[in-house]
PDB file of C-alpha atoms in Angstrom:
ATOM      1  CA  MET J   1     208.261  83.888  20.241  1.00 39.00           C
ATOM      2  CA  ALA J   2     208.237  84.300  24.029  1.00 37.00           C
ATOM      3  CA  ASN J   3     211.007  86.905  23.812  1.00 36.00           C
ATOM      4  CA  ILE J   4     209.148  88.828  21.146  1.00 32.00           C
ATOM      5  CA  PHE J   5     205.965  88.768  23.241  1.00 29.00           C
ATOM      6  CA  ALA J   6     207.855  90.083  26.258  1.00 33.00           C
ATOM      7  CA  ILE J   7     209.406  92.929  24.294  1.00 33.00           C
ATOM      8  CA  ASN J   8     206.065  93.901  22.816  1.00 37.00           C
ATOM      9  CA  ARG J   9     204.838  94.419  26.377  1.00 37.00           C
ATOM     10  CA  CYS J  10     207.658  96.876  27.060  1.00 41.00           C
ATOM     11  CA  SER J  11     207.240 100.612  26.649  1.00 40.00           C
ATOM     12  CA  SER J  12     209.825 101.169  23.921  1.00 42.00           C
ATOM     13  CA  SER J  13     207.862 102.272  20.855  1.00 42.00           C
ATOM     14  CA  VAL J  14     211.088 102.118  18.894  1.00 41.00           C
ATOM     15  CA  TYR J  15     211.480  98.455  19.627  1.00 40.00           C
ATOM     16  CA  GLN J  16     207.834  97.701  18.936  1.00 43.00           C
ATOM     17  CA  ARG J  17     208.213  99.150  15.442  1.00 42.00           C
ATOM     18  CA  PHE J  18     211.409  97.180  15.042  1.00 38.00           C
ATOM     19  CA  ILE J  19     209.679  93.888  15.868  1.00 37.00           C
ATOM     20  CA  VAL J  20     207.127  94.484  13.135  1.00 40.00           C
ATOM     21  CA  GLN J  21     209.775  95.270  10.563  1.00 43.00           C
ATOM     22  CA  PHE J  22     212.450  92.748  11.592  1.00 38.00           C
ATOM     23  CA  ASN J  23     210.746  89.792  13.207  1.00 42.00           C
ATOM     24  CA  SER J  24     213.672  87.373  13.000  1.00 39.00           C
ATOM     25  CA  THR J  25     217.431  87.593  13.354  1.00 42.00           C
ATOM     26  CA  GLN J  26     217.805  86.166   9.843  1.00 43.00           C
ATOM     27  CA  ARG J  27     216.675  89.529   8.539  1.00 47.00           C
ATOM     28  CA  PHE J  28     219.948  91.021   9.835  1.00 44.00           C
ATOM     29  CA  ASN J  29     221.846  89.654   6.853  1.00 48.00           C
ATOM     30  CA  SER J  30     219.396  91.272   4.469  1.00 48.00           C
ATOM     31  CA  LEU J  31     220.057  94.751   5.837  1.00 51.00           C
ATOM     32  CA  SER J  32     222.100  96.689   3.324  1.00 50.00           C
ATOM     33  CA  SER J  33     223.433  99.656   5.247  1.00 49.00           C
ATOM     34  CA  HIS J  34     225.837  99.833   8.160  1.00 52.00           C
ATOM     35  CA  VAL J  35     223.396 102.155   9.950  1.00 48.00           C
ATOM     36  CA  SER J  36     220.568  99.627   9.683  1.00 49.00           C
ATOM     37  CA  LYS J  37     222.750  96.810  10.991  1.00 48.00           C
ATOM     38  CA  SER J  38     223.963  98.982  13.858  1.00 48.00           C
ATOM     39  CA  ARG J  39     220.360  99.829  14.727  1.00 48.00           C
ATOM     40  CA  PHE J  40     219.457  96.129  14.604  1.00 45.00           C
ATOM     41  CA  ILE J  41     222.209  95.321  17.124  1.00 44.00           C
ATOM     42  CA  LYS J  42     221.225  98.137  19.498  1.00 45.00           C
ATOM     43  CA  LEU J  43     217.569  97.118  19.485  1.00 45.00           C
ATOM     44  CA  ASN J  44     218.476  93.477  19.979  1.00 48.00           C
ATOM     45  CA  ASN J  45     220.423  94.573  23.082  1.00 46.00           C
ATOM     46  CA  LEU J  46     217.294  96.375  24.257  1.00 44.00           C
ATOM     47  CA  ARG J  47     215.340  93.142  23.852  1.00 45.00           C
ATOM     48  CA  ARG J  48     217.820  91.259  26.036  1.00 43.00           C
ATOM     49  CA  ASN J  49     217.631  93.923  28.733  1.00 44.00           C
ATOM     50  CA  CYS J  50     213.840  94.234  28.835  1.00 43.00           C
ATOM     51  CA  SER J  51     212.163  92.121  31.496  1.00 43.00           C
ATOM     52  CA  LEU J  52     208.708  91.367  32.812  1.00 43.00           C
ATOM     53  CA  SER J  53     207.779  91.540  36.457  1.00 43.00           C
ATOM     54  CA  SER J  54     205.924  88.669  38.117  1.00 43.00           C
ATOM     55  CA  ASP J  55     202.693  90.413  37.138  1.00 48.00           C
ATOM     56  CA  ALA J  56     202.443  90.195  33.368  1.00 50.00           C
ATOM     57  CA  ALA J  57     200.187  93.257  33.386  1.00 51.00           C
ATOM     58  CA  ALA J  58     202.931  95.441  34.877  1.00 49.00           C
ATOM     59  CA  PRO J  59     206.212  94.963  32.956  1.00 64.00           C
ATOM     60  CA  PHE J  60     209.382  96.780  33.840  1.00 72.00           C
ATOM     61  CA  ILE J  61     212.559  97.660  31.971  1.00 73.00           C
ATOM     62  CA  VAL J  62     215.993  97.111  33.454  1.00 72.00           C
ATOM     63  CA  ALA J  63     218.591  99.739  32.532  1.00 68.00           C
ATOM     64  CA  ASP J  64     221.282  98.024  30.463  1.00 65.00           C
ATOM     65  CA  ASP J  65     224.122 100.198  31.762  1.00 67.00           C
ATOM     66  CA  GLU J  66     225.573  99.007  35.067  1.00 73.00           C
ATOM     67  CA  LYS J  67     226.258 102.584  36.164  1.00 75.00           C
ATOM     68  CA  TYR J  68     222.500 102.884  36.760  1.00 76.00           C
ATOM     69  CA  GLY J  69     222.631  99.919  39.102  1.00 79.00           C
ATOM     70  CA  ASN J  70     220.369  97.805  36.890  1.00 78.00           C
ATOM     71  CA  LYS J  71     217.462  99.958  38.023  1.00 80.00           C
ATOM     72  CA  GLN J  72     214.037  98.470  37.355  1.00 82.00           C
ATOM     73  CA  VAL J  73     211.755 101.113  35.813  1.00 82.00           C
ATOM     74  CA  ILE J  74     208.018 100.624  35.616  1.00 83.00           C
ATOM     75  CA  SER J  75     206.465 100.614  32.151  1.00 86.00           C
ATOM     76  CA  ILE J  76     202.897 101.903  32.278  1.00 88.00           C
ATOM     77  CA  THR J  77     200.379  99.427  30.860  1.00 91.00           C
ATOM     78  CA  PRO J  78     196.663 100.121  30.309  1.00 92.00           C
ATOM     79  CA  ARG J  79     195.791  98.128  33.431  1.00 93.00           C
ATOM     80  CA  LEU J  80     198.327  99.971  35.566  1.00 93.00           C
ATOM     81  CA  TYR J  81     197.234 103.330  34.155  1.00 94.00           C
ATOM     82  CA  ASP J  82     193.617 102.510  35.021  1.00 95.00           C
ATOM     83  CA  TYR J  83     194.824 101.890  38.566  1.00 95.00           C
ATOM     84  CA  ILE J  84     196.638 105.242  38.607  1.00 96.00           C
ATOM     85  CA  LEU J  85     193.539 107.094  37.418  1.00 96.00           C
ATOM     86  CA  ALA J  86     191.427 105.270  39.991  1.00 97.00           C
ATOM     87  CA  ASN J  87     193.671 106.881  42.620  1.00 98.00           C
ATOM     88  CA  VAL J  88     193.356 110.422  41.295  1.00 98.00           C
ATOM     89  CA  ARG J  89     191.099 112.782  43.260  1.00 97.00           C
ATOM     90  CA  GLU J  90     189.238 114.320  40.340  1.00 98.00           C
ATOM     91  CA  PRO J  91     186.550 116.860  41.286  1.00 98.00           C
ATOM     92  CA  PRO J  92     183.169 116.120  39.639  1.00 98.00           C
ATOM     93  CA  ILE J  93     183.281 119.366  37.636  1.00 98.00           C
ATOM     94  CA  LEU J  94     186.623 118.346  36.115  1.00 98.00           C
ATOM     95  CA  ARG J  95     185.308 114.899  35.265  1.00 98.00           C
ATOM     96  CA  GLN J  96     182.275 116.494  33.596  1.00 98.00           C
ATOM     97  CA  LEU J  97     184.534 118.728  31.495  1.00 98.00           C
ATOM     98  CA  ARG J  98     186.826 115.832  30.589  1.00 97.00           C
ATOM     99  CA  GLU J  99     183.896 113.702  29.429  1.00 97.00           C
ATOM    100  CA  GLU J 100     182.460 116.517  27.316  1.00 97.00           C
ATOM    101  CA  THR J 101     185.858 117.254  25.779  1.00 97.00           C
ATOM    102  CA  ALA J 102     186.354 113.585  24.877  1.00 96.00           C
ATOM    103  CA  ASN J 103     183.780 114.013  22.109  1.00 93.00           C
ATOM    104  CA  MET J 104     185.447 117.091  20.638  1.00 95.00           C
ATOM    105  CA  ARG J 105     188.011 117.457  17.880  1.00 93.00           C
ATOM    106  CA  GLY J 106     191.517 117.577  19.313  1.00 93.00           C
ATOM    107  CA  SER J 107     190.536 115.929  22.610  1.00 95.00           C
ATOM    108  CA  GLN J 108     194.004 114.370  22.803  1.00 94.00           C
ATOM    109  CA  MET J 109     195.349 117.842  23.617  1.00 95.00           C
ATOM    110  CA  GLN J 110     193.680 117.797  27.023  1.00 96.00           C
ATOM    111  CA  VAL J 111     195.970 116.974  29.941  1.00 97.00           C
ATOM    112  CA  SER J 112     195.274 113.756  31.822  1.00 97.00           C
ATOM    113  CA  PRO J 113     193.688 113.716  35.302  1.00 98.00           C
ATOM    114  CA  ASP J 114     196.973 112.705  36.949  1.00 98.00           C
ATOM    115  CA  GLN J 115     198.729 115.645  35.270  1.00 98.00           C
ATOM    116  CA  ALA J 116     196.038 118.070  36.415  1.00 98.00           C
ATOM    117  CA  GLN J 117     196.302 116.745  39.954  1.00 98.00           C
ATOM    118  CA  LEU J 118     200.062 117.360  39.921  1.00 98.00           C
ATOM    119  CA  LEU J 119     199.618 120.905  38.594  1.00 98.00           C
ATOM    120  CA  ALA J 120     197.084 121.704  41.316  1.00 98.00           C
ATOM    121  CA  MET J 121     199.386 120.310  43.991  1.00 98.00           C
ATOM    122  CA  LEU J 122     202.330 122.393  42.742  1.00 98.00           C
ATOM    123  CA  VAL J 123     200.159 125.503  42.970  1.00 98.00           C
ATOM    124  CA  GLN J 124     199.188 124.580  46.517  1.00 98.00           C
ATOM    125  CA  ILE J 125     202.752 123.752  47.598  1.00 98.00           C
ATOM    126  CA  LEU J 126     203.990 127.077  46.214  1.00 98.00           C
ATOM    127  CA  GLY J 127     201.176 128.978  47.877  1.00 98.00           C
ATOM    128  CA  ALA J 128     200.730 130.514  44.444  1.00 98.00           C
ATOM    129  CA  ALA J 129     198.378 133.456  44.001  1.00 98.00           C
ATOM    130  CA  ARG J 130     199.243 134.576  40.450  1.00 98.00           C
ATOM    131  CA  CYS J 131     199.525 132.039  37.627  1.00 98.00           C
ATOM    132  CA  ILE J 132     199.764 131.885  33.836  1.00 98.00           C
ATOM    133  CA  GLU J 133     198.638 129.171  31.445  1.00 98.00           C
ATOM    134  CA  LEU J 134     199.580 129.085  27.768  1.00 98.00           C
ATOM    135  CA  GLY J 135     197.277 126.826  25.778  1.00 98.00           C
ATOM    136  CA  VAL J 136     193.944 126.429  27.533  1.00 98.00           C
ATOM    137  CA  TYR J 137     192.024 124.296  25.000  1.00 98.00           C
ATOM    138  CA  THR J 138     188.712 123.520  26.790  1.00 98.00           C
ATOM    139  CA  GLY J 139     190.086 124.452  30.188  1.00 98.00           C
ATOM    140  CA  TYR J 140     190.735 121.213  32.068  1.00 98.00           C
ATOM    141  CA  SER J 141     194.188 122.142  33.384  1.00 98.00           C
ATOM    142  CA  SER J 142     193.319 125.813  33.929  1.00 98.00           C
ATOM    143  CA  LEU J 143     190.200 124.819  35.862  1.00 98.00           C
ATOM    144  CA  ALA J 144     192.274 122.498  38.057  1.00 98.00           C
ATOM    145  CA  ILE J 145     194.690 125.372  38.734  1.00 98.00           C
ATOM    146  CA  ALA J 146     191.907 127.880  39.400  1.00 98.00           C
ATOM    147  CA  LEU J 147     190.247 125.516  41.875  1.00 98.00           C
ATOM    148  CA  ALA J 148     193.562 125.286  43.758  1.00 98.00           C
ATOM    149  CA  LEU J 149     194.048 129.062  43.917  1.00 98.00           C
ATOM    150  CA  PRO J 150     192.895 131.137  46.883  1.00 98.00           C
ATOM    151  CA  GLU J 151     189.784 133.275  46.404  1.00 98.00           C
ATOM    152  CA  SER J 152     191.984 136.298  45.759  1.00 97.00           C
ATOM    153  CA  GLY J 153     194.134 134.397  43.248  1.00 98.00           C
ATOM    154  CA  CYS J 154     194.424 135.121  39.532  1.00 98.00           C
ATOM    155  CA  LEU J 155     195.135 132.910  36.525  1.00 98.00           C
ATOM    156  CA  VAL J 156     195.931 134.495  33.160  1.00 98.00           C
ATOM    157  CA  ALA J 157     194.616 131.896  30.675  1.00 98.00           C
ATOM    158  CA  CYS J 158     195.786 132.272  27.054  1.00 98.00           C
ATOM    159  CA  GLU J 159     194.144 130.427  24.153  1.00 98.00           C
ATOM    160  CA  ARG J 160     194.038 131.181  20.424  1.00 97.00           C
ATOM    161  CA  ASP J 161     191.005 129.014  19.547  1.00 97.00           C
ATOM    162  CA  ALA J 162     187.782 130.877  20.313  1.00 97.00           C
ATOM    163  CA  LYS J 163     185.503 127.835  20.095  1.00 97.00           C
ATOM    164  CA  SER J 164     187.344 125.765  22.687  1.00 97.00           C
ATOM    165  CA  LEU J 165     187.810 128.848  24.852  1.00 97.00           C
ATOM    166  CA  GLU J 166     184.022 129.246  25.054  1.00 98.00           C
ATOM    167  CA  VAL J 167     183.808 125.759  26.571  1.00 98.00           C
ATOM    168  CA  ALA J 168     186.487 126.689  29.119  1.00 98.00           C
ATOM    169  CA  LYS J 169     184.688 129.895  30.098  1.00 98.00           C
ATOM    170  CA  ARG J 170     181.424 127.997  30.562  1.00 98.00           C
ATOM    171  CA  TYR J 171     183.116 125.620  32.982  1.00 98.00           C
ATOM    172  CA  TYR J 172     184.814 128.445  34.877  1.00 98.00           C
ATOM    173  CA  ASP J 173     181.288 129.766  35.481  1.00 98.00           C
ATOM    174  CA  LEU J 174     179.929 126.358  36.477  1.00 98.00           C
ATOM    175  CA  ALA J 175     182.784 125.863  38.935  1.00 98.00           C
ATOM    176  CA  GLY J 176     182.418 129.344  40.393  1.00 98.00           C
ATOM    177  CA  VAL J 177     185.993 130.389  39.582  1.00 98.00           C
ATOM    178  CA  SER J 178     185.422 132.929  36.784  1.00 98.00           C
ATOM    179  CA  HIS J 179     186.516 135.736  39.098  1.00 98.00           C
ATOM    180  CA  LYS J 180     189.929 134.060  39.379  1.00 98.00           C
ATOM    181  CA  VAL J 181     190.510 133.655  35.621  1.00 98.00           C
ATOM    182  CA  SER J 182     191.595 136.414  33.249  1.00 98.00           C
ATOM    183  CA  VAL J 183     190.912 134.980  29.787  1.00 98.00           C
ATOM    184  CA  LYS J 184     193.174 136.127  26.941  1.00 98.00           C
ATOM    185  CA  HIS J 185     192.094 135.193  23.429  1.00 98.00           C
ATOM    186  CA  GLY J 186     195.144 135.362  21.185  1.00 97.00           C
ATOM    187  CA  LEU J 187     198.604 134.015  20.505  1.00 98.00           C
ATOM    188  CA  ALA J 188     200.458 133.134  23.700  1.00 98.00           C
ATOM    189  CA  ALA J 189     203.669 134.955  22.760  1.00 98.00           C
ATOM    190  CA  ASP J 190     201.737 138.139  21.961  1.00 98.00           C
ATOM    191  CA  VAL J 191     199.899 137.983  25.287  1.00 97.00           C
ATOM    192  CA  LEU J 192     203.161 137.551  27.217  1.00 97.00           C
ATOM    193  CA  LYS J 193     204.846 140.404  25.368  1.00 97.00           C
ATOM    194  CA  SER J 194     201.862 142.631  26.111  1.00 96.00           C
ATOM    195  CA  MET J 195     202.041 141.729  29.809  1.00 96.00           C
ATOM    196  CA  ILE J 196     205.738 142.618  29.868  1.00 96.00           C
ATOM    197  CA  SER J 197     205.089 145.892  28.018  1.00 95.00           C
ATOM    198  CA  ASN J 198     202.452 146.736  30.612  1.00 93.00           C
ATOM    199  CA  GLY J 199     205.041 146.509  33.356  1.00 92.00           C
ATOM    200  CA  GLU J 200     204.210 143.076  34.745  1.00 90.00           C
ATOM    201  CA  THR J 201     207.861 142.095  35.060  1.00 81.00           C
ATOM    202  CA  CYS J 202     209.859 142.190  38.275  1.00 68.00           C
ATOM    203  CA  SER J 203     208.759 138.667  39.180  1.00 69.00           C
ATOM    204  CA  SER J 204     205.005 139.204  39.225  1.00 88.00           C
ATOM    205  CA  TYR J 205     203.905 135.555  38.916  1.00 97.00           C
ATOM    206  CA  ASP J 206     204.342 132.416  41.004  1.00 98.00           C
ATOM    207  CA  PHE J 207     203.521 129.651  38.525  1.00 98.00           C
ATOM    208  CA  ALA J 208     203.172 129.067  34.786  1.00 98.00           C
ATOM    209  CA  PHE J 209     202.048 126.097  32.710  1.00 98.00           C
ATOM    210  CA  VAL J 210     203.046 125.846  29.036  1.00 98.00           C
ATOM    211  CA  ASP J 211     200.944 123.681  26.716  1.00 98.00           C
ATOM    212  CA  ALA J 212     200.796 125.713  23.516  1.00 98.00           C
ATOM    213  CA  GLU J 213     202.646 125.600  20.179  1.00 97.00           C
ATOM    214  CA  LYS J 214     205.627 123.296  20.811  1.00 97.00           C
ATOM    215  CA  ARG J 215     207.981 125.010  18.367  1.00 97.00           C
ATOM    216  CA  MET J 216     207.574 128.197  20.411  1.00 98.00           C
ATOM    217  CA  ASN J 217     208.609 126.667  23.750  1.00 98.00           C
ATOM    218  CA  GLN J 218     211.962 128.438  23.903  1.00 98.00           C
ATOM    219  CA  GLU J 219     210.397 131.842  23.247  1.00 98.00           C
ATOM    220  CA  TYR J 220     207.629 131.193  25.784  1.00 98.00           C
ATOM    221  CA  PHE J 221     210.239 130.153  28.339  1.00 98.00           C
ATOM    222  CA  GLU J 222     212.341 133.279  27.868  1.00 98.00           C
ATOM    223  CA  LEU J 223     209.295 135.525  28.196  1.00 98.00           C
ATOM    224  CA  LEU J 224     208.019 133.680  31.263  1.00 98.00           C
ATOM    225  CA  LEU J 225     211.367 134.034  32.996  1.00 97.00           C
ATOM    226  CA  GLN J 226     210.721 137.774  32.940  1.00 96.00           C
ATOM    227  CA  LEU J 227     207.325 137.320  34.576  1.00 97.00           C
ATOM    228  CA  VAL J 228     207.881 134.525  37.122  1.00 97.00           C
ATOM    229  CA  ARG J 229     209.472 135.311  40.472  1.00 96.00           C
ATOM    230  CA  VAL J 230     212.621 133.711  41.873  1.00 96.00           C
ATOM    231  CA  GLY J 231     211.484 130.449  43.449  1.00 97.00           C
ATOM    232  CA  GLY J 232     208.507 130.330  41.108  1.00 97.00           C
ATOM    233  CA  VAL J 233     207.783 127.385  38.840  1.00 98.00           C
ATOM    234  CA  ILE J 234     207.343 126.960  35.091  1.00 98.00           C
ATOM    235  CA  VAL J 235     205.961 123.605  33.875  1.00 99.00           C
ATOM    236  CA  ILE J 236     206.268 122.589  30.218  1.00 98.00           C
ATOM    237  CA  ASP J 237     204.071 119.815  28.810  1.00 98.00           C
ATOM    238  CA  ASN J 238     204.752 117.255  26.044  1.00 98.00           C
ATOM    239  CA  VAL J 239     208.525 117.197  26.524  1.00 98.00           C
ATOM    240  CA  LEU J 240     208.643 113.470  25.641  1.00 98.00           C
ATOM    241  CA  TRP J 241     206.409 113.962  22.591  1.00 98.00           C
ATOM    242  CA  HIS J 242     205.006 110.434  22.433  1.00 95.00           C
ATOM    243  CA  GLY J 243     208.540 109.065  22.720  1.00 96.00           C
ATOM    244  CA  LYS J 244     209.624 110.643  19.432  1.00 98.00           C
ATOM    245  CA  VAL J 245     212.346 112.749  21.096  1.00 98.00           C
ATOM    246  CA  ALA J 246     214.257 109.541  21.902  1.00 97.00           C
ATOM    247  CA  ASP J 247     214.007 108.133  18.376  1.00 97.00           C
ATOM    248  CA  PRO J 248     216.943 109.292  16.209  1.00 97.00           C
ATOM    249  CA  LEU J 249     215.001 108.377  13.067  1.00 97.00           C
ATOM    250  CA  VAL J 250     212.297 110.964  13.817  1.00 98.00           C
ATOM    251  CA  ASN J 251     213.412 114.434  12.740  1.00 98.00           C
ATOM    252  CA  ASP J 252     210.332 116.442  11.843  1.00 97.00           C
ATOM    253  CA  ALA J 253     210.403 120.123  12.767  1.00 97.00           C
ATOM    254  CA  LYS J 254     208.242 119.833  15.886  1.00 97.00           C
ATOM    255  CA  THR J 255     210.137 116.856  17.325  1.00 98.00           C
ATOM    256  CA  VAL J 256     213.503 118.503  16.667  1.00 98.00           C
ATOM    257  CA  SER J 257     212.353 121.729  18.336  1.00 98.00           C
ATOM    258  CA  ILE J 258     211.231 119.862  21.469  1.00 98.00           C
ATOM    259  CA  ARG J 259     214.469 117.881  21.510  1.00 98.00           C
ATOM    260  CA  ASN J 260     216.499 121.093  21.209  1.00 98.00           C
ATOM    261  CA  PHE J 261     214.452 122.781  23.910  1.00 98.00           C
ATOM    262  CA  ASN J 262     215.010 119.868  26.297  1.00 98.00           C
ATOM    263  CA  ARG J 263     218.735 120.079  25.593  1.00 98.00           C
ATOM    264  CA  SER J 264     218.795 123.818  26.261  1.00 98.00           C
ATOM    265  CA  LEU J 265     217.014 123.345  29.596  1.00 98.00           C
ATOM    266  CA  MET J 266     219.678 120.849  30.653  1.00 98.00           C
ATOM    267  CA  ALA J 267     222.321 123.547  30.205  1.00 98.00           C
ATOM    268  CA  ASP J 268     220.290 126.453  31.629  1.00 98.00           C
ATOM    269  CA  ASP J 269     221.611 127.389  35.077  1.00 98.00           C
ATOM    270  CA  ARG J 270     218.832 129.935  35.578  1.00 98.00           C
ATOM    271  CA  VAL J 271     216.511 127.121  36.633  1.00 98.00           C
ATOM    272  CA  SER J 272     216.500 123.828  38.506  1.00 98.00           C
ATOM    273  CA  ILE J 273     214.707 121.144  36.496  1.00 98.00           C
ATOM    274  CA  SER J 274     212.963 117.809  36.845  1.00 98.00           C
ATOM    275  CA  LEU J 275     211.616 115.923  33.827  1.00 98.00           C
ATOM    276  CA  VAL J 276     208.665 113.856  35.033  1.00 97.00           C
ATOM    277  CA  PRO J 277     207.382 110.979  32.832  1.00 95.00           C
ATOM    278  CA  ILE J 278     203.721 111.694  33.522  1.00 96.00           C
ATOM    279  CA  GLY J 279     201.259 112.078  30.666  1.00 95.00           C
ATOM    280  CA  ASP J 280     203.360 112.949  27.620  1.00 96.00           C
ATOM    281  CA  GLY J 281     206.207 114.135  29.830  1.00 97.00           C
ATOM    282  CA  MET J 282     206.385 117.338  31.872  1.00 98.00           C
ATOM    283  CA  THR J 283     209.454 119.320  32.858  1.00 98.00           C
ATOM    284  CA  ILE J 284     209.161 121.240  36.114  1.00 98.00           C
ATOM    285  CA  CYS J 285     211.471 124.279  36.229  1.00 98.00           C
ATOM    286  CA  ARG J 286     212.123 126.285  39.396  1.00 98.00           C
ATOM    287  CA  LYS J 287     213.549 129.748  38.765  1.00 97.00           C
ATOM    288  CA  ARG J 288     216.770 130.351  40.708  1.00 97.00           C
TER     289      ARG J 288
END
């Protein structure tokens, strides 16, 4: 029972589901297929290699392959995440927007405060003046970016849902950044193609954030590479997709498309990449 409790505290959603379904080793003999038995063995190995730190509220996982040096990796718990958020510098206007959005349909689509803080810092580090965002929703991430831009900066903000876009525009006004934001109501791919047709290629933009239709990520990426300058950055959200990308038993169209996109980025020598496990996973791409 102690081992099962420890594993349930670990971050592997795969193993958590496994514990519910196979809560004793005796169930192994009842598994009919070779695949199921193989999966049982692999997950049992995960259990043996999952440890708790001295603080039961902050468990860690130890990599089971010695080539990683038995690296201890933090697993984010609710208590630890509360601590992280307590150390995020969230402007009052962003907090106000976040709290209003929490009561709206689809509020889970909004980026987290720690993600928005990272996006704003990337914009500042780059000295970005021209940015693009695909998938605005109610504007939390775009507002964070706009606040980080210089007064002469510009953010092209694309969103297909008119109702949520009205909320975003209201907060741009409240924050005094409307003059920095060029709102585009429509499909992200169509907006990008129109920008390219209008001659905005030749590396016009410094930074782009992608948080729109996940099955379109590859097309968005190819279009953005025509718009973002060498040394510019493209950030893609939801690349871990609630952990589904690492679960071989999950093969719905959206998960497979994200998995394939992640694989293509690994092999793409046009960009340098860093997959950051923040929020639902973000990949930061720097155009070479």
